[in-house]
PDB file of C-alpha atoms in Angstrom:
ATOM      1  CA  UNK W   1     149.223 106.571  78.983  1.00 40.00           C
ATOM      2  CA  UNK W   2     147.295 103.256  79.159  1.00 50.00           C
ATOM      3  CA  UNK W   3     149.752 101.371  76.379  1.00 56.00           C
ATOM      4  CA  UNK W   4     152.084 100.706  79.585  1.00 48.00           C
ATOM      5  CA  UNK W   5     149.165  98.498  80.851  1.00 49.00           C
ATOM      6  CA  UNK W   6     148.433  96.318  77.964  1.00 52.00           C
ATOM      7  CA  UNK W   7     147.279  93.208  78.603  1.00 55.00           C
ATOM      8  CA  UNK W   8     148.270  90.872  75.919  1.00 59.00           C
ATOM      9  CA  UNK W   9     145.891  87.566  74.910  1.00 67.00           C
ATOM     10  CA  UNK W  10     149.566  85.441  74.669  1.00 64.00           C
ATOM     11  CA  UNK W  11     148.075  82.547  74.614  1.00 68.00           C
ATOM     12  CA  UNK W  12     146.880  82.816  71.205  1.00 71.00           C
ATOM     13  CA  UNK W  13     150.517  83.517  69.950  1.00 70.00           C
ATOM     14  CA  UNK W  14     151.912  80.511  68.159  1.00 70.00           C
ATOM     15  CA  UNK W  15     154.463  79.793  70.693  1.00 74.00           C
ATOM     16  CA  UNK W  16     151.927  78.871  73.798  1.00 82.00           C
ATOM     17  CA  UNK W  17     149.848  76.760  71.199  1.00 86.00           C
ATOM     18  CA  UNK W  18     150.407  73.741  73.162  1.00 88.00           C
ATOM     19  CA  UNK W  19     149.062  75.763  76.499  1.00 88.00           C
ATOM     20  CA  UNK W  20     146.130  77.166  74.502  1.00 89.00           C
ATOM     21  CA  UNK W  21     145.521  73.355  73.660  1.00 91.00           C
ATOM     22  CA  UNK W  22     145.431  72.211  77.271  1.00 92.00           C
ATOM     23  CA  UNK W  23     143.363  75.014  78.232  1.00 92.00           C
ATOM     24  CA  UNK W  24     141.208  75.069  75.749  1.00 93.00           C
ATOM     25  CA  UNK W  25     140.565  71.037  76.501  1.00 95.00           C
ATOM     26  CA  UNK W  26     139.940  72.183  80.154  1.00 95.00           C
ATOM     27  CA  UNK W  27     137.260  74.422  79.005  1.00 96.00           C
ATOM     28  CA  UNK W  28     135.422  71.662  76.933  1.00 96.00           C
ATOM     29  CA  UNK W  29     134.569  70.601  80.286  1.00 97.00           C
ATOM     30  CA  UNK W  30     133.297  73.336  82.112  1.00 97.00           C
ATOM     31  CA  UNK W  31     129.772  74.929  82.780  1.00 97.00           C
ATOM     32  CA  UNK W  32     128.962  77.097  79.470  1.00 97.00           C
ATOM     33  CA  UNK W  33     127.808  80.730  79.468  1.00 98.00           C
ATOM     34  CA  UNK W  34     125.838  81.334  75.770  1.00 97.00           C
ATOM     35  CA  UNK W  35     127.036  85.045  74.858  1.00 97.00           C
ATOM     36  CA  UNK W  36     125.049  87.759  72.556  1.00 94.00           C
ATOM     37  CA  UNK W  37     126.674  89.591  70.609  1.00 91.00           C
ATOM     38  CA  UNK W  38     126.700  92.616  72.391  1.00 92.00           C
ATOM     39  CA  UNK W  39     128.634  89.885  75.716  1.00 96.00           C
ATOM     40  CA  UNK W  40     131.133  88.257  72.704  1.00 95.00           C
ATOM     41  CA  UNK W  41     132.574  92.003  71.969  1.00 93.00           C
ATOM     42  CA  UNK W  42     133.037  92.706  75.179  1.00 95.00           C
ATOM     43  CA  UNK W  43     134.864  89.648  75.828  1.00 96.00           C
ATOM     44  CA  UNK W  44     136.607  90.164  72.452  1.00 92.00           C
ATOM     45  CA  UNK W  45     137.555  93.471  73.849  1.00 92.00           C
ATOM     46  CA  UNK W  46     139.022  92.403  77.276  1.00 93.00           C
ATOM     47  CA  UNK W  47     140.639  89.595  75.439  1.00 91.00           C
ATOM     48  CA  UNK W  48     142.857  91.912  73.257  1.00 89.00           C
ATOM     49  CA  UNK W  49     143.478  94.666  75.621  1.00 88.00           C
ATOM     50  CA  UNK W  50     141.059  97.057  74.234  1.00 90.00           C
ATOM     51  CA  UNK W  51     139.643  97.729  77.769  1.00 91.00           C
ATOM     52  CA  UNK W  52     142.826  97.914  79.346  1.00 89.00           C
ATOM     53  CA  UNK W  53     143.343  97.548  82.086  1.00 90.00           C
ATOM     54  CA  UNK W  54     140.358  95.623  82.272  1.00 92.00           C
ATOM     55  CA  UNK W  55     141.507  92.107  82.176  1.00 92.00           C
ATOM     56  CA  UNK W  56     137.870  91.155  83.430  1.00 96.00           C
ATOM     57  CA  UNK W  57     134.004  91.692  83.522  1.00 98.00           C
ATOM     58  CA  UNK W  58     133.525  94.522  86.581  1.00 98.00           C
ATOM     59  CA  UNK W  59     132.952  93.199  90.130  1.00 97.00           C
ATOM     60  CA  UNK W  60     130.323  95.399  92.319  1.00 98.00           C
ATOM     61  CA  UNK W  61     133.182  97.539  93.524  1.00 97.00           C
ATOM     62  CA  UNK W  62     133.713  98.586  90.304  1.00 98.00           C
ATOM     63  CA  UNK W  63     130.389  98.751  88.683  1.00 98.00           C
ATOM     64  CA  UNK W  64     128.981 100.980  91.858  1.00 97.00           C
ATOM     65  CA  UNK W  65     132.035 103.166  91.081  1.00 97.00           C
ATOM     66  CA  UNK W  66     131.771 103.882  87.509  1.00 97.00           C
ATOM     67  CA  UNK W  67     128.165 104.351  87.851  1.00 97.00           C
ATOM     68  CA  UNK W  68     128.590 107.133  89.607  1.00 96.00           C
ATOM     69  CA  UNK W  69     131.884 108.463  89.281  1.00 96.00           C
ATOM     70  CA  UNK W  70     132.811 107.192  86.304  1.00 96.00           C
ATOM     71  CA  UNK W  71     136.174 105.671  87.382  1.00 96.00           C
ATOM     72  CA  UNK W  72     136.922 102.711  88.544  1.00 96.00           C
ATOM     73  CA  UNK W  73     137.692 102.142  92.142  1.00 96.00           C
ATOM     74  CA  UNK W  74     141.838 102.228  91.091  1.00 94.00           C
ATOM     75  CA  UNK W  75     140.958 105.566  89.796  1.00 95.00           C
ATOM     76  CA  UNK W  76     140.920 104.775  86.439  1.00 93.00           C
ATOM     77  CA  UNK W  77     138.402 106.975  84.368  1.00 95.00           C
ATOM     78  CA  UNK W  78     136.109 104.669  83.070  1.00 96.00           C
ATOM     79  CA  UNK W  79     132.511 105.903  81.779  1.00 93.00           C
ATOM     80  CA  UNK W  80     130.308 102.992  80.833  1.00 95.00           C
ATOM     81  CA  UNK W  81     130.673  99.451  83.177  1.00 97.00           C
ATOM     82  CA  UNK W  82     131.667  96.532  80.945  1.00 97.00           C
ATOM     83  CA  UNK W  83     129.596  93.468  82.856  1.00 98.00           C
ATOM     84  CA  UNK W  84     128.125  90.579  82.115  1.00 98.00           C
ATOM     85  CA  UNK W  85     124.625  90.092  83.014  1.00 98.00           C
ATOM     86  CA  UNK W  86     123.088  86.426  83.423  1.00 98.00           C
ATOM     87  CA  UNK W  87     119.849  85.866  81.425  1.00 96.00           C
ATOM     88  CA  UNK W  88     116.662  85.839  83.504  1.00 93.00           C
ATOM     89  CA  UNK W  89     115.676  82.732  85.105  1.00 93.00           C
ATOM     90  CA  UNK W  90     118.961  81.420  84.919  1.00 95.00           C
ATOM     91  CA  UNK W  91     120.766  83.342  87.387  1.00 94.00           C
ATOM     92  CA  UNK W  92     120.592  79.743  89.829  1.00 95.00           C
ATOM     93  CA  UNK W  93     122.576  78.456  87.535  1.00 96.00           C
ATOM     94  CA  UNK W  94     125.908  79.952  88.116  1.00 96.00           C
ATOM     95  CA  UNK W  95     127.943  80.136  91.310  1.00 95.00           C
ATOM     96  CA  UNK W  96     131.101  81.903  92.532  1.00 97.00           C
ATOM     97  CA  UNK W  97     133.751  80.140  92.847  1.00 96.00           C
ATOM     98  CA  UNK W  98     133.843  77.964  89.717  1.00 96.00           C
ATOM     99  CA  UNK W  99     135.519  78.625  86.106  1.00 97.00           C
ATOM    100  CA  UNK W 100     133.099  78.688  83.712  1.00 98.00           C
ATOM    101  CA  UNK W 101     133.752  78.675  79.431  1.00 98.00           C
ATOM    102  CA  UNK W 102     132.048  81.482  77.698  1.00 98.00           C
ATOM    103  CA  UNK W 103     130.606  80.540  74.457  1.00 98.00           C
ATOM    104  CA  UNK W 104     129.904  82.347  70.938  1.00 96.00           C
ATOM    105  CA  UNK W 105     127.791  80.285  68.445  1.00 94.00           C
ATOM    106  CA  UNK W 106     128.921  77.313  69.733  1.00 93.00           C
ATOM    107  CA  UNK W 107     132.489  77.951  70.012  1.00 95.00           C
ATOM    108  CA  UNK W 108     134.554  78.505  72.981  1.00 96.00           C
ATOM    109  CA  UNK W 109     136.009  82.049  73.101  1.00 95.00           C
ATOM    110  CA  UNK W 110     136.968  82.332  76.536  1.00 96.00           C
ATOM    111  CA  UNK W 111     136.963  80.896  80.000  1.00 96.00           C
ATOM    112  CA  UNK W 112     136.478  83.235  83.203  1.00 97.00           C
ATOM    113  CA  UNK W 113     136.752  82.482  87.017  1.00 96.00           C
ATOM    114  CA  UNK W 114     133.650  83.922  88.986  1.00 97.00           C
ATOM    115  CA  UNK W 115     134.398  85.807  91.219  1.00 97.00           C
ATOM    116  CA  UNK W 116     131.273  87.421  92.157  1.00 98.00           C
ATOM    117  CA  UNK W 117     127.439  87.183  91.014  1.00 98.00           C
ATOM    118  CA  UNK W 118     124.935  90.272  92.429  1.00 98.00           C
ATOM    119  CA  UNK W 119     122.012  91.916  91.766  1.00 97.00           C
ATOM    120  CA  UNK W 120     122.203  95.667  90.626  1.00 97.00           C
ATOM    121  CA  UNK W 121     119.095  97.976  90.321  1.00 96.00           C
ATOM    122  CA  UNK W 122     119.119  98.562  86.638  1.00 95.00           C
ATOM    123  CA  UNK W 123     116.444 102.284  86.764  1.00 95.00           C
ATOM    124  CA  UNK W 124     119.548 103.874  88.752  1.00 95.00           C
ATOM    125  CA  UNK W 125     121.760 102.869  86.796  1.00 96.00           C
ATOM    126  CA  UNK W 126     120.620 103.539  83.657  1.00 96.00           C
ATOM    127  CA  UNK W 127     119.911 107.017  85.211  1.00 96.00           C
ATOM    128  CA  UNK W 128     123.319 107.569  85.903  1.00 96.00           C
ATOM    129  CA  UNK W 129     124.591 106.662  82.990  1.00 95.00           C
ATOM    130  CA  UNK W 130     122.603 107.689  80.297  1.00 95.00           C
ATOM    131  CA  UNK W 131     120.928 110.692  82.122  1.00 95.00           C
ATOM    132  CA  UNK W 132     117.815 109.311  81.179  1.00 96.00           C
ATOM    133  CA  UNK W 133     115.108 106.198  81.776  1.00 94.00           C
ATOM    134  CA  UNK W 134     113.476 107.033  78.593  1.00 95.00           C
ATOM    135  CA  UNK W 135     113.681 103.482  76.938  1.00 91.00           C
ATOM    136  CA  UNK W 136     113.680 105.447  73.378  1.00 92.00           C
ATOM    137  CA  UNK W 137     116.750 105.916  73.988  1.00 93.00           C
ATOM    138  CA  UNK W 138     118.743 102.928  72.228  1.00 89.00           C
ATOM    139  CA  UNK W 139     121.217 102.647  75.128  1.00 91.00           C
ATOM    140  CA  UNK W 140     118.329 102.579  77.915  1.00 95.00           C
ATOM    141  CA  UNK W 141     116.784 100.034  75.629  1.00 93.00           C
ATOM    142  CA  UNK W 142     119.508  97.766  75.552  1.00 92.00           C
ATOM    143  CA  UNK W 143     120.606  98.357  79.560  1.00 95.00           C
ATOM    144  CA  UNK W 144     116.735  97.418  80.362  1.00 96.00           C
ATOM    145  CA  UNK W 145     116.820  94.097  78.315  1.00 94.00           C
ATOM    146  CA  UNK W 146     119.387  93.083  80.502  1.00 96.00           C
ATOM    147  CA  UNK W 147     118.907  90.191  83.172  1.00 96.00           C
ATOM    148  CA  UNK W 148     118.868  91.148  86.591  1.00 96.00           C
ATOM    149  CA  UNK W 149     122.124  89.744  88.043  1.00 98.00           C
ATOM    150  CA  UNK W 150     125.591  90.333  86.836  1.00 98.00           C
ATOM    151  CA  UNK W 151     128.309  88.023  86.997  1.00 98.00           C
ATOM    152  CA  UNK W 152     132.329  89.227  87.946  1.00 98.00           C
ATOM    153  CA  UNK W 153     135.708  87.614  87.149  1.00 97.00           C
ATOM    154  CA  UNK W 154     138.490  87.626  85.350  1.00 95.00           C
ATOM    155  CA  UNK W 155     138.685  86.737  81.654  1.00 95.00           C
ATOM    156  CA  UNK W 156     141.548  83.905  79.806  1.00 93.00           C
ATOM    157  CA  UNK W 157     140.833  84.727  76.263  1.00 92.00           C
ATOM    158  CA  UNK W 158     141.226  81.199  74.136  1.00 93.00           C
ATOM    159  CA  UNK W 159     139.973  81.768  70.531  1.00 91.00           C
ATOM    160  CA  UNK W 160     138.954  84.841  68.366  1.00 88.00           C
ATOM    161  CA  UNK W 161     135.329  84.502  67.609  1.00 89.00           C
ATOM    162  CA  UNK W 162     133.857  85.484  63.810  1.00 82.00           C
ATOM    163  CA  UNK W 163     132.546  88.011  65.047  1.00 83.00           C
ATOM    164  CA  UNK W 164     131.894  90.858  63.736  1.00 82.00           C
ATOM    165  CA  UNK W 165     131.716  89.476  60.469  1.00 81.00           C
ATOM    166  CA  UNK W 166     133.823  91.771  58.654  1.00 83.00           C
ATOM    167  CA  UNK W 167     137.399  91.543  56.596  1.00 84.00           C
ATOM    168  CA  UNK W 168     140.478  90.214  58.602  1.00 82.00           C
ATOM    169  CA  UNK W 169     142.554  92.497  57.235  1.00 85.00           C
ATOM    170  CA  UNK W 170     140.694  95.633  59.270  1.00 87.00           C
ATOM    171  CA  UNK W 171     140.252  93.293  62.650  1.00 86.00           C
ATOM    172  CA  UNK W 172     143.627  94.644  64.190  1.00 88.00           C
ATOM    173  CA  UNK W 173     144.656  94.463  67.776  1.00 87.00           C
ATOM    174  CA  UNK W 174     145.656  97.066  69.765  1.00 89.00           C
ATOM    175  CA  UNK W 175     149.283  95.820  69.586  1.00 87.00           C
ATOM    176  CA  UNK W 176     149.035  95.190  66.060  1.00 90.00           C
ATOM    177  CA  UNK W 177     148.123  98.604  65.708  1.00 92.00           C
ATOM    178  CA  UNK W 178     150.651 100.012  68.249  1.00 91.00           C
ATOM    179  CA  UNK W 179     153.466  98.033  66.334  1.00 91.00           C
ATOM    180  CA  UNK W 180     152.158 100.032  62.686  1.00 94.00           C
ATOM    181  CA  UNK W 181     152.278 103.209  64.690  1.00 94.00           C
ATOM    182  CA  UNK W 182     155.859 102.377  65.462  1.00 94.00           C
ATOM    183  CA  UNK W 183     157.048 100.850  61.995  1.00 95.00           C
ATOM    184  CA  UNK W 184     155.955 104.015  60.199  1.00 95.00           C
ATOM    185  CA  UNK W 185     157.438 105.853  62.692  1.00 95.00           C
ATOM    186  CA  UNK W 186     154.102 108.300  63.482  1.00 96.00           C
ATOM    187  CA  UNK W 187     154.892 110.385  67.209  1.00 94.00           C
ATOM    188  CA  UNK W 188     152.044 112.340  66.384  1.00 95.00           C
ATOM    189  CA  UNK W 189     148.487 110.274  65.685  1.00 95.00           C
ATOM    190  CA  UNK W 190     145.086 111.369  65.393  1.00 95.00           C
ATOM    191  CA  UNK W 191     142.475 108.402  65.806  1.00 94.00           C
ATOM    192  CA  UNK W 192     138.899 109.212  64.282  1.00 94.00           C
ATOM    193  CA  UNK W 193     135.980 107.067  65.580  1.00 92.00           C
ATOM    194  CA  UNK W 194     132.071 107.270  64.898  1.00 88.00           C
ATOM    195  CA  UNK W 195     129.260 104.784  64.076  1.00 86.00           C
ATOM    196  CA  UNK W 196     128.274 106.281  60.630  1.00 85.00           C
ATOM    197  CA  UNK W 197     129.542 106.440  57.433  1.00 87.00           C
ATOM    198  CA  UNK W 198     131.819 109.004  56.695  1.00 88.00           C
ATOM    199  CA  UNK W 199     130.579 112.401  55.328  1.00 88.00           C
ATOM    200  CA  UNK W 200     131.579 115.262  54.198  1.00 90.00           C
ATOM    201  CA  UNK W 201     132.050 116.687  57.625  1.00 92.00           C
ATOM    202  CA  UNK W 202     134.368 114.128  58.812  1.00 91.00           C
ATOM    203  CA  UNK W 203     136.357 114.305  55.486  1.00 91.00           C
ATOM    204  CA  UNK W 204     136.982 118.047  56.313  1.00 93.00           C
ATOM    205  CA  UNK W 205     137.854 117.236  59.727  1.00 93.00           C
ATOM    206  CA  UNK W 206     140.480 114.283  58.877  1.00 93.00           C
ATOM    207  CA  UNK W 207     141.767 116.454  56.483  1.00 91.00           C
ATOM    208  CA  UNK W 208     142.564 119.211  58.891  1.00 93.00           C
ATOM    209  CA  UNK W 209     143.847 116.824  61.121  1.00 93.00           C
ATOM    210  CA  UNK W 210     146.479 115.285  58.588  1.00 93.00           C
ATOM    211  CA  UNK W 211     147.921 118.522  58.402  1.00 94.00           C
ATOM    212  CA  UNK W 212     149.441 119.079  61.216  1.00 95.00           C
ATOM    213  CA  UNK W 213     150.280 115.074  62.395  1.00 96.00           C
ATOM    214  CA  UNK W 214     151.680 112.054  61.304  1.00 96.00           C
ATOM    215  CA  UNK W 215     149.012 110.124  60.845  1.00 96.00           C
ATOM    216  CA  UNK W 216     145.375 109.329  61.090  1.00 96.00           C
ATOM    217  CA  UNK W 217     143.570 106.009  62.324  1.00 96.00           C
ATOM    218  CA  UNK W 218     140.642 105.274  60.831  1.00 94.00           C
ATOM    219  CA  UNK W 219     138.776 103.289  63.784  1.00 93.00           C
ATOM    220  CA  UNK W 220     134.805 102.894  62.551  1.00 91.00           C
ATOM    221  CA  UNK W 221     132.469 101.071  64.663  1.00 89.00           C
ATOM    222  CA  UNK W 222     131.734  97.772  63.981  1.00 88.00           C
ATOM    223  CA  UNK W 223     129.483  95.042  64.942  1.00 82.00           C
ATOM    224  CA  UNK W 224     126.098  95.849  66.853  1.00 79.00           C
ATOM    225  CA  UNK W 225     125.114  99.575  66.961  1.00 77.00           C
ATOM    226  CA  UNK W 226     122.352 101.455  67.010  1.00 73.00           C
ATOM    227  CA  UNK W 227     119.109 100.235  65.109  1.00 76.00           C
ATOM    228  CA  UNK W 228     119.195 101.823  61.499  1.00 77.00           C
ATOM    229  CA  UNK W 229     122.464 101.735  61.271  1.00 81.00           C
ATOM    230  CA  UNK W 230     123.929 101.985  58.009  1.00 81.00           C
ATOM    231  CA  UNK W 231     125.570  97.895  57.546  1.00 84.00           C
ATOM    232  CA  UNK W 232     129.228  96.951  58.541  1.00 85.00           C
ATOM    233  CA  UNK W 233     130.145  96.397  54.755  1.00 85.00           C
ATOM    234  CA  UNK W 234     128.928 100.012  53.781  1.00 87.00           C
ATOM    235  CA  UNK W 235     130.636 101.617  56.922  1.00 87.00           C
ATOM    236  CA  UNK W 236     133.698 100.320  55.463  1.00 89.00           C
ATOM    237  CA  UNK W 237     133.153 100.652  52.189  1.00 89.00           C
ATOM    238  CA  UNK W 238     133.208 104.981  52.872  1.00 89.00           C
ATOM    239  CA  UNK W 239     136.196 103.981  54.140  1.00 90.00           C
ATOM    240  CA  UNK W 240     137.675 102.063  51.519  1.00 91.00           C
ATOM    241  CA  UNK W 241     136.250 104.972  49.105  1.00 90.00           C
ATOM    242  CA  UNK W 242     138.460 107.562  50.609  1.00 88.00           C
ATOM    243  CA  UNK W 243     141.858 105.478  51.229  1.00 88.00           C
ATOM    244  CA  UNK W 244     141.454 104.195  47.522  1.00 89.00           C
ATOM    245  CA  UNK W 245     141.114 107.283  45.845  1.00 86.00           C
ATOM    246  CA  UNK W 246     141.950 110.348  47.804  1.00 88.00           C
ATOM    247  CA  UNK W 247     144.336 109.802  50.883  1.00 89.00           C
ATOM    248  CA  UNK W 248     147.940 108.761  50.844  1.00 88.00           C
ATOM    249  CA  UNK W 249     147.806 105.226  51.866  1.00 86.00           C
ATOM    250  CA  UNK W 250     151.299 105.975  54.004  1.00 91.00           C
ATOM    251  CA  UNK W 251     149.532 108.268  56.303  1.00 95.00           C
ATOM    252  CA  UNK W 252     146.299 106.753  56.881  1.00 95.00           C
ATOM    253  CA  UNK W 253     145.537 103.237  59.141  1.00 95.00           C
ATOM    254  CA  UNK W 254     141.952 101.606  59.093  1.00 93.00           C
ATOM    255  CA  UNK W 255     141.189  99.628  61.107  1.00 93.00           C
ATOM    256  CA  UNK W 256     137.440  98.188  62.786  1.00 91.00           C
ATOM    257  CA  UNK W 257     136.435  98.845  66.439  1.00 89.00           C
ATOM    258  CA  UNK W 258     134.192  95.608  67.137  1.00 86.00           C
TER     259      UNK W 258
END
């Protein structure tokens, strides 16, 4: 239902170079915001229409909302907040009002507008989301670690950053992904998504679902996960393992959720 909403990062298509140029000149200038890697995915993510309709890091509104209804205030189910939290001590340092260029290892990926910069109370909210404080729990850790002000606005996506480090040929967009669907012709697709490597429970389970639709995407996580993960290369490479030597390359796509 949400493909009718995607927002599409056109000015990285060739045509609108000479736009991306100007802007990205602009953004040379402007206050810099130093993103981690878990803030340069999420950027990534708005930037390609991944979190449609997200075209932007959640204002208050929003955040309250999801936090405890999980849906935005459009009505939008929505069950984690995607925000962008300033690190602490340096929350004097931005202002509403001002565009500001947000920066991955030195390059600029983005440039966003601030709309809004507040304070959120971080124990209720990890309570509400996670059902837990427990910081043993890695998502609790993570949501703790965060500064204590988050900044709003939306996003103008400039540059893909190398990040995650992973082959180019499994970093697809949703639209590239949407136009493969179409080309093969799939009206049926099953999408299969975890953090591990694949095992002999999923392999029963995409095999069931192959069955009875047209295809299957492969979507893996990517990037930062959970500490002990298994490595992005190995991830893939169960991947790889299965396309190469036991399903039919027509009805399978992989491709990397960053």
């Amino acid at each position: 239902m949400y493909r009718g909403y995607l927002y599409k990062p056109w000015l990285l298509e060739e045509k609108n170079k000479a736009e991306h140029d100007e802007r990205y000149n602009q953004a040379t200038t402007l206050q810099k915001f130093h993103l981690n890697d878990y803030q340069v995915s999420d950027t990534m993510m708005i930037g390609i229409g991944a979190f449609t309709p997200l075209t932007g890091f959640m204002c208050q509104s929003d955040y309250d909302s999801v936090v405890s209804t999980m849906r935005m205030t459009k009505g939008h189910v929505w069950p984690l907040p995607v925000v962008l939290d300033i690190p602490s001590g340096e929350e004097d340092n931005f202002v509403t009002g001002k565009r500001i260029a947000l920066v991955y290892e030195d390059e600029i990926i983005a440039t966003m507008y601030v709309l809004e910069k507040y304070p959120y109370d971080k124990l209720k909210g990890a309570k509400e989301i996670f059902q837990t404080d427990d910081e043993k729990h890695p998502g609790v850790q993570k949501w703790m670690r965060q500064g204590d002000h988050l900044l709003a606005g939306n996003v103008i996506f400039l540059n893909m950053p190398n990040y995650p480090k992973i082959d180019e040929k499994y970093n697809k967009t949703p639209q590239q992904v949407w136009e493969m669907l179409d080309q093969r012709g799939w009206v049926h697709t099953v999408g299969f998504q975890t953090r591990n490597a694949v095992h002999r429970g999923h392999e029963y389970i995409q095999k069931c679902a192959l069955e009875i639709v047209d295809g299957l995407l492969l979507h893996p996580l990517v990037g930062e996960t959970k500490e002990g993960d298994l490595p992005n290369d190995v991830r893939l490479k169960t991947y790889e393992t299965l396309l190469d030597g036991y399903y039919a390359r027509d009805r399978v796509i992989l491709s990397a959720f960053p």
